[in-house]
Coordinates of C-alpha atoms and ligand atoms in Angstrom, one line a residue:
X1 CA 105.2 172.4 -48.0
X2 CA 101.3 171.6 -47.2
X3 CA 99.4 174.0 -48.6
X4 CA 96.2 174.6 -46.7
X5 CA 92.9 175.9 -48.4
X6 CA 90.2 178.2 -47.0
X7 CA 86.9 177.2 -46.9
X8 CA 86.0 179.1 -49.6
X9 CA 89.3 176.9 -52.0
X10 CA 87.5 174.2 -50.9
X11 CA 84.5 174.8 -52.9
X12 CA 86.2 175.5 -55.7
X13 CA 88.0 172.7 -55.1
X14 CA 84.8 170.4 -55.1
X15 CA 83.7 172.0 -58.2
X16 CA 86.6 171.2 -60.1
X17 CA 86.4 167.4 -58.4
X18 CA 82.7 167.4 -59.6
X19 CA 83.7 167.7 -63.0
X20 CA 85.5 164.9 -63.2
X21 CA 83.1 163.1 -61.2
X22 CA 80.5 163.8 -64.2
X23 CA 83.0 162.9 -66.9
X24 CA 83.2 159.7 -65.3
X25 CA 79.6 159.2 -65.0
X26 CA 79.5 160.3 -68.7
X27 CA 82.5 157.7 -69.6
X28 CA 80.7 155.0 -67.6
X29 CA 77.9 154.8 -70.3
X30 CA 80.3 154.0 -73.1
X31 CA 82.7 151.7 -71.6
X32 CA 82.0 148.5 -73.3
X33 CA 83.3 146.2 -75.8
X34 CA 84.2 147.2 -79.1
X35 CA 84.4 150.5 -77.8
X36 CA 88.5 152.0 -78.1
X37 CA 90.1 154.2 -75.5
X38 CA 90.9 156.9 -77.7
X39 CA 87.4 157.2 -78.6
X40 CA 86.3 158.0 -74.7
X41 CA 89.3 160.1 -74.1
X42 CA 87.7 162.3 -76.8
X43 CA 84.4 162.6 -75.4
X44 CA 85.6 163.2 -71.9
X45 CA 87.8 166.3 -73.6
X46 CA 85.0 167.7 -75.4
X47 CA 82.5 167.4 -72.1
X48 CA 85.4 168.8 -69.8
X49 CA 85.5 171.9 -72.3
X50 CA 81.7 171.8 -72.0
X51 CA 81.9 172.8 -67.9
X52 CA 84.6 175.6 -68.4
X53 CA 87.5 173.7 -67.8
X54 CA 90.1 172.4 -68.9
X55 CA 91.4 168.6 -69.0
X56 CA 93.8 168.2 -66.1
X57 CA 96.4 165.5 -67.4
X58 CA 97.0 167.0 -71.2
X59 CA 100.8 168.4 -71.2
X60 CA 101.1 167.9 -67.8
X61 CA 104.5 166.6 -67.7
X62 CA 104.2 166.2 -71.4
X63 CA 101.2 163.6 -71.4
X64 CA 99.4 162.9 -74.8
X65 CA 95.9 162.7 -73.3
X66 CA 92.8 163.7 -71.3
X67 CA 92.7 160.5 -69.5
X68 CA 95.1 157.9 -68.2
X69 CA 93.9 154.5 -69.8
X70 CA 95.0 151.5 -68.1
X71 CA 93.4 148.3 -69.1
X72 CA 93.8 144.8 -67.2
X73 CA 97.4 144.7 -66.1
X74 CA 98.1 147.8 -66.8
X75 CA 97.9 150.2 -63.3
X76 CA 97.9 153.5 -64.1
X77 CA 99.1 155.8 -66.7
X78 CA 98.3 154.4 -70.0
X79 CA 98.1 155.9 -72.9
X80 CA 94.1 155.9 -75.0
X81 CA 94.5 154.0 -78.1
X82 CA 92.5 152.5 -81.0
X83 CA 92.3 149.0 -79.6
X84 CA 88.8 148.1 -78.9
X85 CA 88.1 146.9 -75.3
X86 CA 87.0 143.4 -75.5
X87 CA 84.3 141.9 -73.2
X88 CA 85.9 140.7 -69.9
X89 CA 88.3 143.7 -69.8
X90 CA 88.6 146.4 -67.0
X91 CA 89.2 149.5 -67.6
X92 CA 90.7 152.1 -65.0
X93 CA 90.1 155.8 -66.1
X94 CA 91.9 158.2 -64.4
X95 CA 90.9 162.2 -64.6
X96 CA 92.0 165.2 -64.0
X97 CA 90.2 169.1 -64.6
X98 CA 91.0 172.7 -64.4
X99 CA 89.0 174.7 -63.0
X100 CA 89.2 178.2 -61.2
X101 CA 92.7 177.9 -61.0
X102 CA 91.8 174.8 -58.7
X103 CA 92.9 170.6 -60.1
X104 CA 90.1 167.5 -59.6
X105 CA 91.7 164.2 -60.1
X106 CA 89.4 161.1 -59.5
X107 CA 89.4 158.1 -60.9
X108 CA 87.6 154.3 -61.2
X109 CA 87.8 150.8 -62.4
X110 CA 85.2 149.9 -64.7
X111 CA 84.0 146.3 -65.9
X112 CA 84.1 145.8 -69.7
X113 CA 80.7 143.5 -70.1
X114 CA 81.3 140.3 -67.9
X115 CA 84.3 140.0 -65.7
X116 CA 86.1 137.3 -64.1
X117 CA 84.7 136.8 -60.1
X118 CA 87.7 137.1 -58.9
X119 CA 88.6 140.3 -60.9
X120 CA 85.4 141.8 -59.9
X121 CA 86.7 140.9 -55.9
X122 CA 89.7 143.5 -56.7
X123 CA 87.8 146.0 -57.8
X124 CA 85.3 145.8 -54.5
X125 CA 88.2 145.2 -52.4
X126 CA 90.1 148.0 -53.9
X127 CA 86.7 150.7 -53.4
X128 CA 86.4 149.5 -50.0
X129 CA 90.3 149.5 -49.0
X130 CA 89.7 153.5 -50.5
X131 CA 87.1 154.0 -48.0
X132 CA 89.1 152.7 -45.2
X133 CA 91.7 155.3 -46.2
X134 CA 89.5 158.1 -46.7
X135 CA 88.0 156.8 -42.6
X136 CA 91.6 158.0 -41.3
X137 CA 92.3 161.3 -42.9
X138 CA 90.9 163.3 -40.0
X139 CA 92.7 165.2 -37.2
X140 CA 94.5 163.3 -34.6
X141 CA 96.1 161.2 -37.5
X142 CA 98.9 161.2 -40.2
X143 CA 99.9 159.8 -43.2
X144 CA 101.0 156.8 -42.0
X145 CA 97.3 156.2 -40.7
X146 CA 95.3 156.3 -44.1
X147 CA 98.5 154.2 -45.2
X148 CA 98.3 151.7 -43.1
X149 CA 94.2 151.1 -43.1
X150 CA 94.7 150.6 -46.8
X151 CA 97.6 148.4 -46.9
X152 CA 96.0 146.0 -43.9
X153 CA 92.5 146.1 -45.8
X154 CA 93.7 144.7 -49.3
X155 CA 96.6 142.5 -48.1
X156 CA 94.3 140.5 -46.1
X157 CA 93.2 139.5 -49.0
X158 CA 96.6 138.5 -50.2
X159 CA 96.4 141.4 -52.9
X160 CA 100.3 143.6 -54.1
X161 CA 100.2 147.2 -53.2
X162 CA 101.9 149.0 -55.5
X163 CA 105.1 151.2 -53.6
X164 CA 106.4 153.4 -56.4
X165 CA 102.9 155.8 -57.1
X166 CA 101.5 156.9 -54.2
X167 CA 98.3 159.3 -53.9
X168 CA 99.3 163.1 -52.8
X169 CA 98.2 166.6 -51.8
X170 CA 95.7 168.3 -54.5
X171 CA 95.1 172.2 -55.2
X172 CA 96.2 175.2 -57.5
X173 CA 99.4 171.9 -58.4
X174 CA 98.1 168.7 -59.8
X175 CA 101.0 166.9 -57.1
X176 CA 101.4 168.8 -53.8
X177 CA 102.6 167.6 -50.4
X178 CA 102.1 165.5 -48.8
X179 CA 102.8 161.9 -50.6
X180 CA 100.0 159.8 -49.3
X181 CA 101.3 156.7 -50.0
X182 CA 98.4 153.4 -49.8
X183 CA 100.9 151.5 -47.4
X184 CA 102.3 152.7 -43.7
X185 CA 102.6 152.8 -40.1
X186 CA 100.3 154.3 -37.9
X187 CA 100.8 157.4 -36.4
X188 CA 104.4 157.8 -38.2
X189 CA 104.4 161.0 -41.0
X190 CA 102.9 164.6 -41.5
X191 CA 100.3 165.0 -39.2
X192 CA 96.5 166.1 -40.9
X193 CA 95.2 169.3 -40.5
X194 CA 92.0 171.5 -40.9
X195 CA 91.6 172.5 -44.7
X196 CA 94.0 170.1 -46.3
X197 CA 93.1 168.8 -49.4
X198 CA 94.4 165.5 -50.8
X199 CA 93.7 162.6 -53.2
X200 CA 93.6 159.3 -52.0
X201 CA 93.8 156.5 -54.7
X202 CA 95.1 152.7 -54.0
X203 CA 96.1 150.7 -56.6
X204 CA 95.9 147.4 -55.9
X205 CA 97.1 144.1 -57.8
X206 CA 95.4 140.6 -57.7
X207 CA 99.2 139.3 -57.9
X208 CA 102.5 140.6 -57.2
X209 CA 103.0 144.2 -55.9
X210 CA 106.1 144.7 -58.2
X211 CA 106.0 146.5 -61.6
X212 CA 107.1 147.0 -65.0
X213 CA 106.9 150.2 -67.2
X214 CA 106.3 150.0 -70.7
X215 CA 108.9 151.7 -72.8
X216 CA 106.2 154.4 -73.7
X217 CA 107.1 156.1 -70.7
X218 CA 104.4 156.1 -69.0
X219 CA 102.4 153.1 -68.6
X220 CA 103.1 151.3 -65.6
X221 CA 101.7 147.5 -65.8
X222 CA 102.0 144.5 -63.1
X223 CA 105.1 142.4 -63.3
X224 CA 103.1 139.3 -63.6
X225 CA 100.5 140.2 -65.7
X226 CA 97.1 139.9 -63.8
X227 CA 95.0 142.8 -63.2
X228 CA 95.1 146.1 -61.2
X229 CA 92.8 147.9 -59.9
X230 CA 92.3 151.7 -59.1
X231 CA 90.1 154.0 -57.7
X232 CA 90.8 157.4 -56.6
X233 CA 88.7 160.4 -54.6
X234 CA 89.3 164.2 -53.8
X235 CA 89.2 165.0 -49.9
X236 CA 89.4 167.5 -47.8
X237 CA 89.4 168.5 -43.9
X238 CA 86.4 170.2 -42.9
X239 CA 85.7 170.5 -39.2
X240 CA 88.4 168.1 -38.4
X241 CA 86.6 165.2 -40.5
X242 CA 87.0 163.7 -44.3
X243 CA 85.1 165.7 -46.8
X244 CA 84.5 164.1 -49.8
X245 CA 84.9 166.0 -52.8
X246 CA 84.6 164.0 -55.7
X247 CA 81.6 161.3 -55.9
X248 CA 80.9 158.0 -57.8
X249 CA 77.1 158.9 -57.8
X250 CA 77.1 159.8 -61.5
X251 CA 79.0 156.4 -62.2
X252 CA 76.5 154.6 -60.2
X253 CA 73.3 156.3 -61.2
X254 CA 74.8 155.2 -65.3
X255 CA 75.2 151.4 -64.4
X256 CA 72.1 151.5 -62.1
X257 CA 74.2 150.9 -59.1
X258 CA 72.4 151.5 -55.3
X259 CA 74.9 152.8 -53.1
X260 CA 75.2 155.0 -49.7
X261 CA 79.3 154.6 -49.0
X262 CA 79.7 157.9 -49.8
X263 CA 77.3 159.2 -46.5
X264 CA 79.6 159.5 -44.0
X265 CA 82.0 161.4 -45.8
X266 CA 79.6 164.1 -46.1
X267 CA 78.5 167.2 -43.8
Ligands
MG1 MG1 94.3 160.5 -60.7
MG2 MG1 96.0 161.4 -58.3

């Protein structure tokens, strides 16, 4: 069942979304090498305290952490450690937050000092593929739409989508319907409308879409090893067009980044 929110959820909703946006911005100062995991996942627990809130991903489902970790070949769902990230790395932080009975979850690849060209093409390609998404969630459309536009963006470029995680409906439940998975058909599945609020987050392998999980439990890594890259935002419907929630202006105003991608998502 698609539950819809009022206007009034919806700004909640952002506020929530906004946290996370700021913890990343936060993170994105400290992610370079030397620097471990576990030692951001603290810092982003202590700053989503700071806000009122309350870290969206600890216990839920029985996860360790505040953040989902996932270095290099690793795609989403890793757990922090001590390992220090070493220069060349990425890193994609995934975040959730509790606030006002209302979940953000956002997420974003980050380079760890001076990355491979072609590794820094999957990140680009993977933000922009999440853009094309975001472009279709509007009424008219359905799931199959925002599916599609992401699928056709990154496979041009020869990259795997990953089938088995999929993006999903967002609210007072981390995971609500509708799956919004980052491949498709157009016009085929639920059909959008006013006041639904979903996250929308490709992940996107240089390589092979197939997958392996670690015996962890969690951590889902690429079959063949090369990187993955993921990046995640918080939308909703507002009169019949994609809202953005969550923004990757506190990222970019930390790593000096000029950007105006977000500006047509905004009313
Ligand atoms: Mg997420
Ligand atoms: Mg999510």
């Amino acid at each position: 069942m698609i539950v819809i929110k009022t206007r009034e959820e919806i700004e909640l909703m952002r506020e929530s979304a906004l946290i996370v946006s700021k913890t990343l911005g936060m993170l994105a100062k400290e992610v370079k090498p030397g620097v471990s995991t576990l030692y951001l996942d603290k810092l982003a627990e202590d700053f989503i305290r700071e806000q009122g809130a309350i870290p969206g991903f600890l216990g839920l489902y029985d996860f360790p952490n505040t953040l989902c970790m996932s270095p290099n070949a690793q795609i989403v769902h890793g757990i922090p450690s001590d390992k220090p990230m070493e220069d060349g790395d990425i890193i994609s932080i995934d975040c959730g937050a509790l606030k006002n009975g209302f979940y953000g979850d956002h997420a974003y690849t980050f380079e760890v000092g001076n990355v491979a060209s072609e590794t820094k093409k999957l990140l680009q390609i993977t933000k922009e593929s999440l853009y094309a998404g975001i472009r279709e969630f509007k009424i008219g459309n359905r799931v199959g739409d925002v599916g599609f536009a992401i699928q056709n963006y990154c496979e041009k470029h020869g990259y795997g989508i990953v089938r088995e995680l999929v993006g999903h409906g967002l609210g007072s439940e981390m995971h609500e319907d509708p799956e919004m998975p980052n491949y498709g058909r157009r016009g085929r599945g639920k059909k959008f409308v006013e006041g639904m609020v979903v996250a929308i987050e490709p992940m996107v392998n240089l390589g092979t879409q197939q997958i392996n999980q670690l015996n962890d439990g969690w951590t889902i890594l690429t079959k063949d090893g090369k990187p993955s890259a993921h990046f995640e935002h918080d939308v909703a419907i507002v009169n019949g067009k994609p809202e953005l929630l969550s923004t990757f202006k506190y990222v970019y105003e930390a790593l000096g980044i000029e950007s105006n991608e977000e500006d047509e998502f905004r009313q």
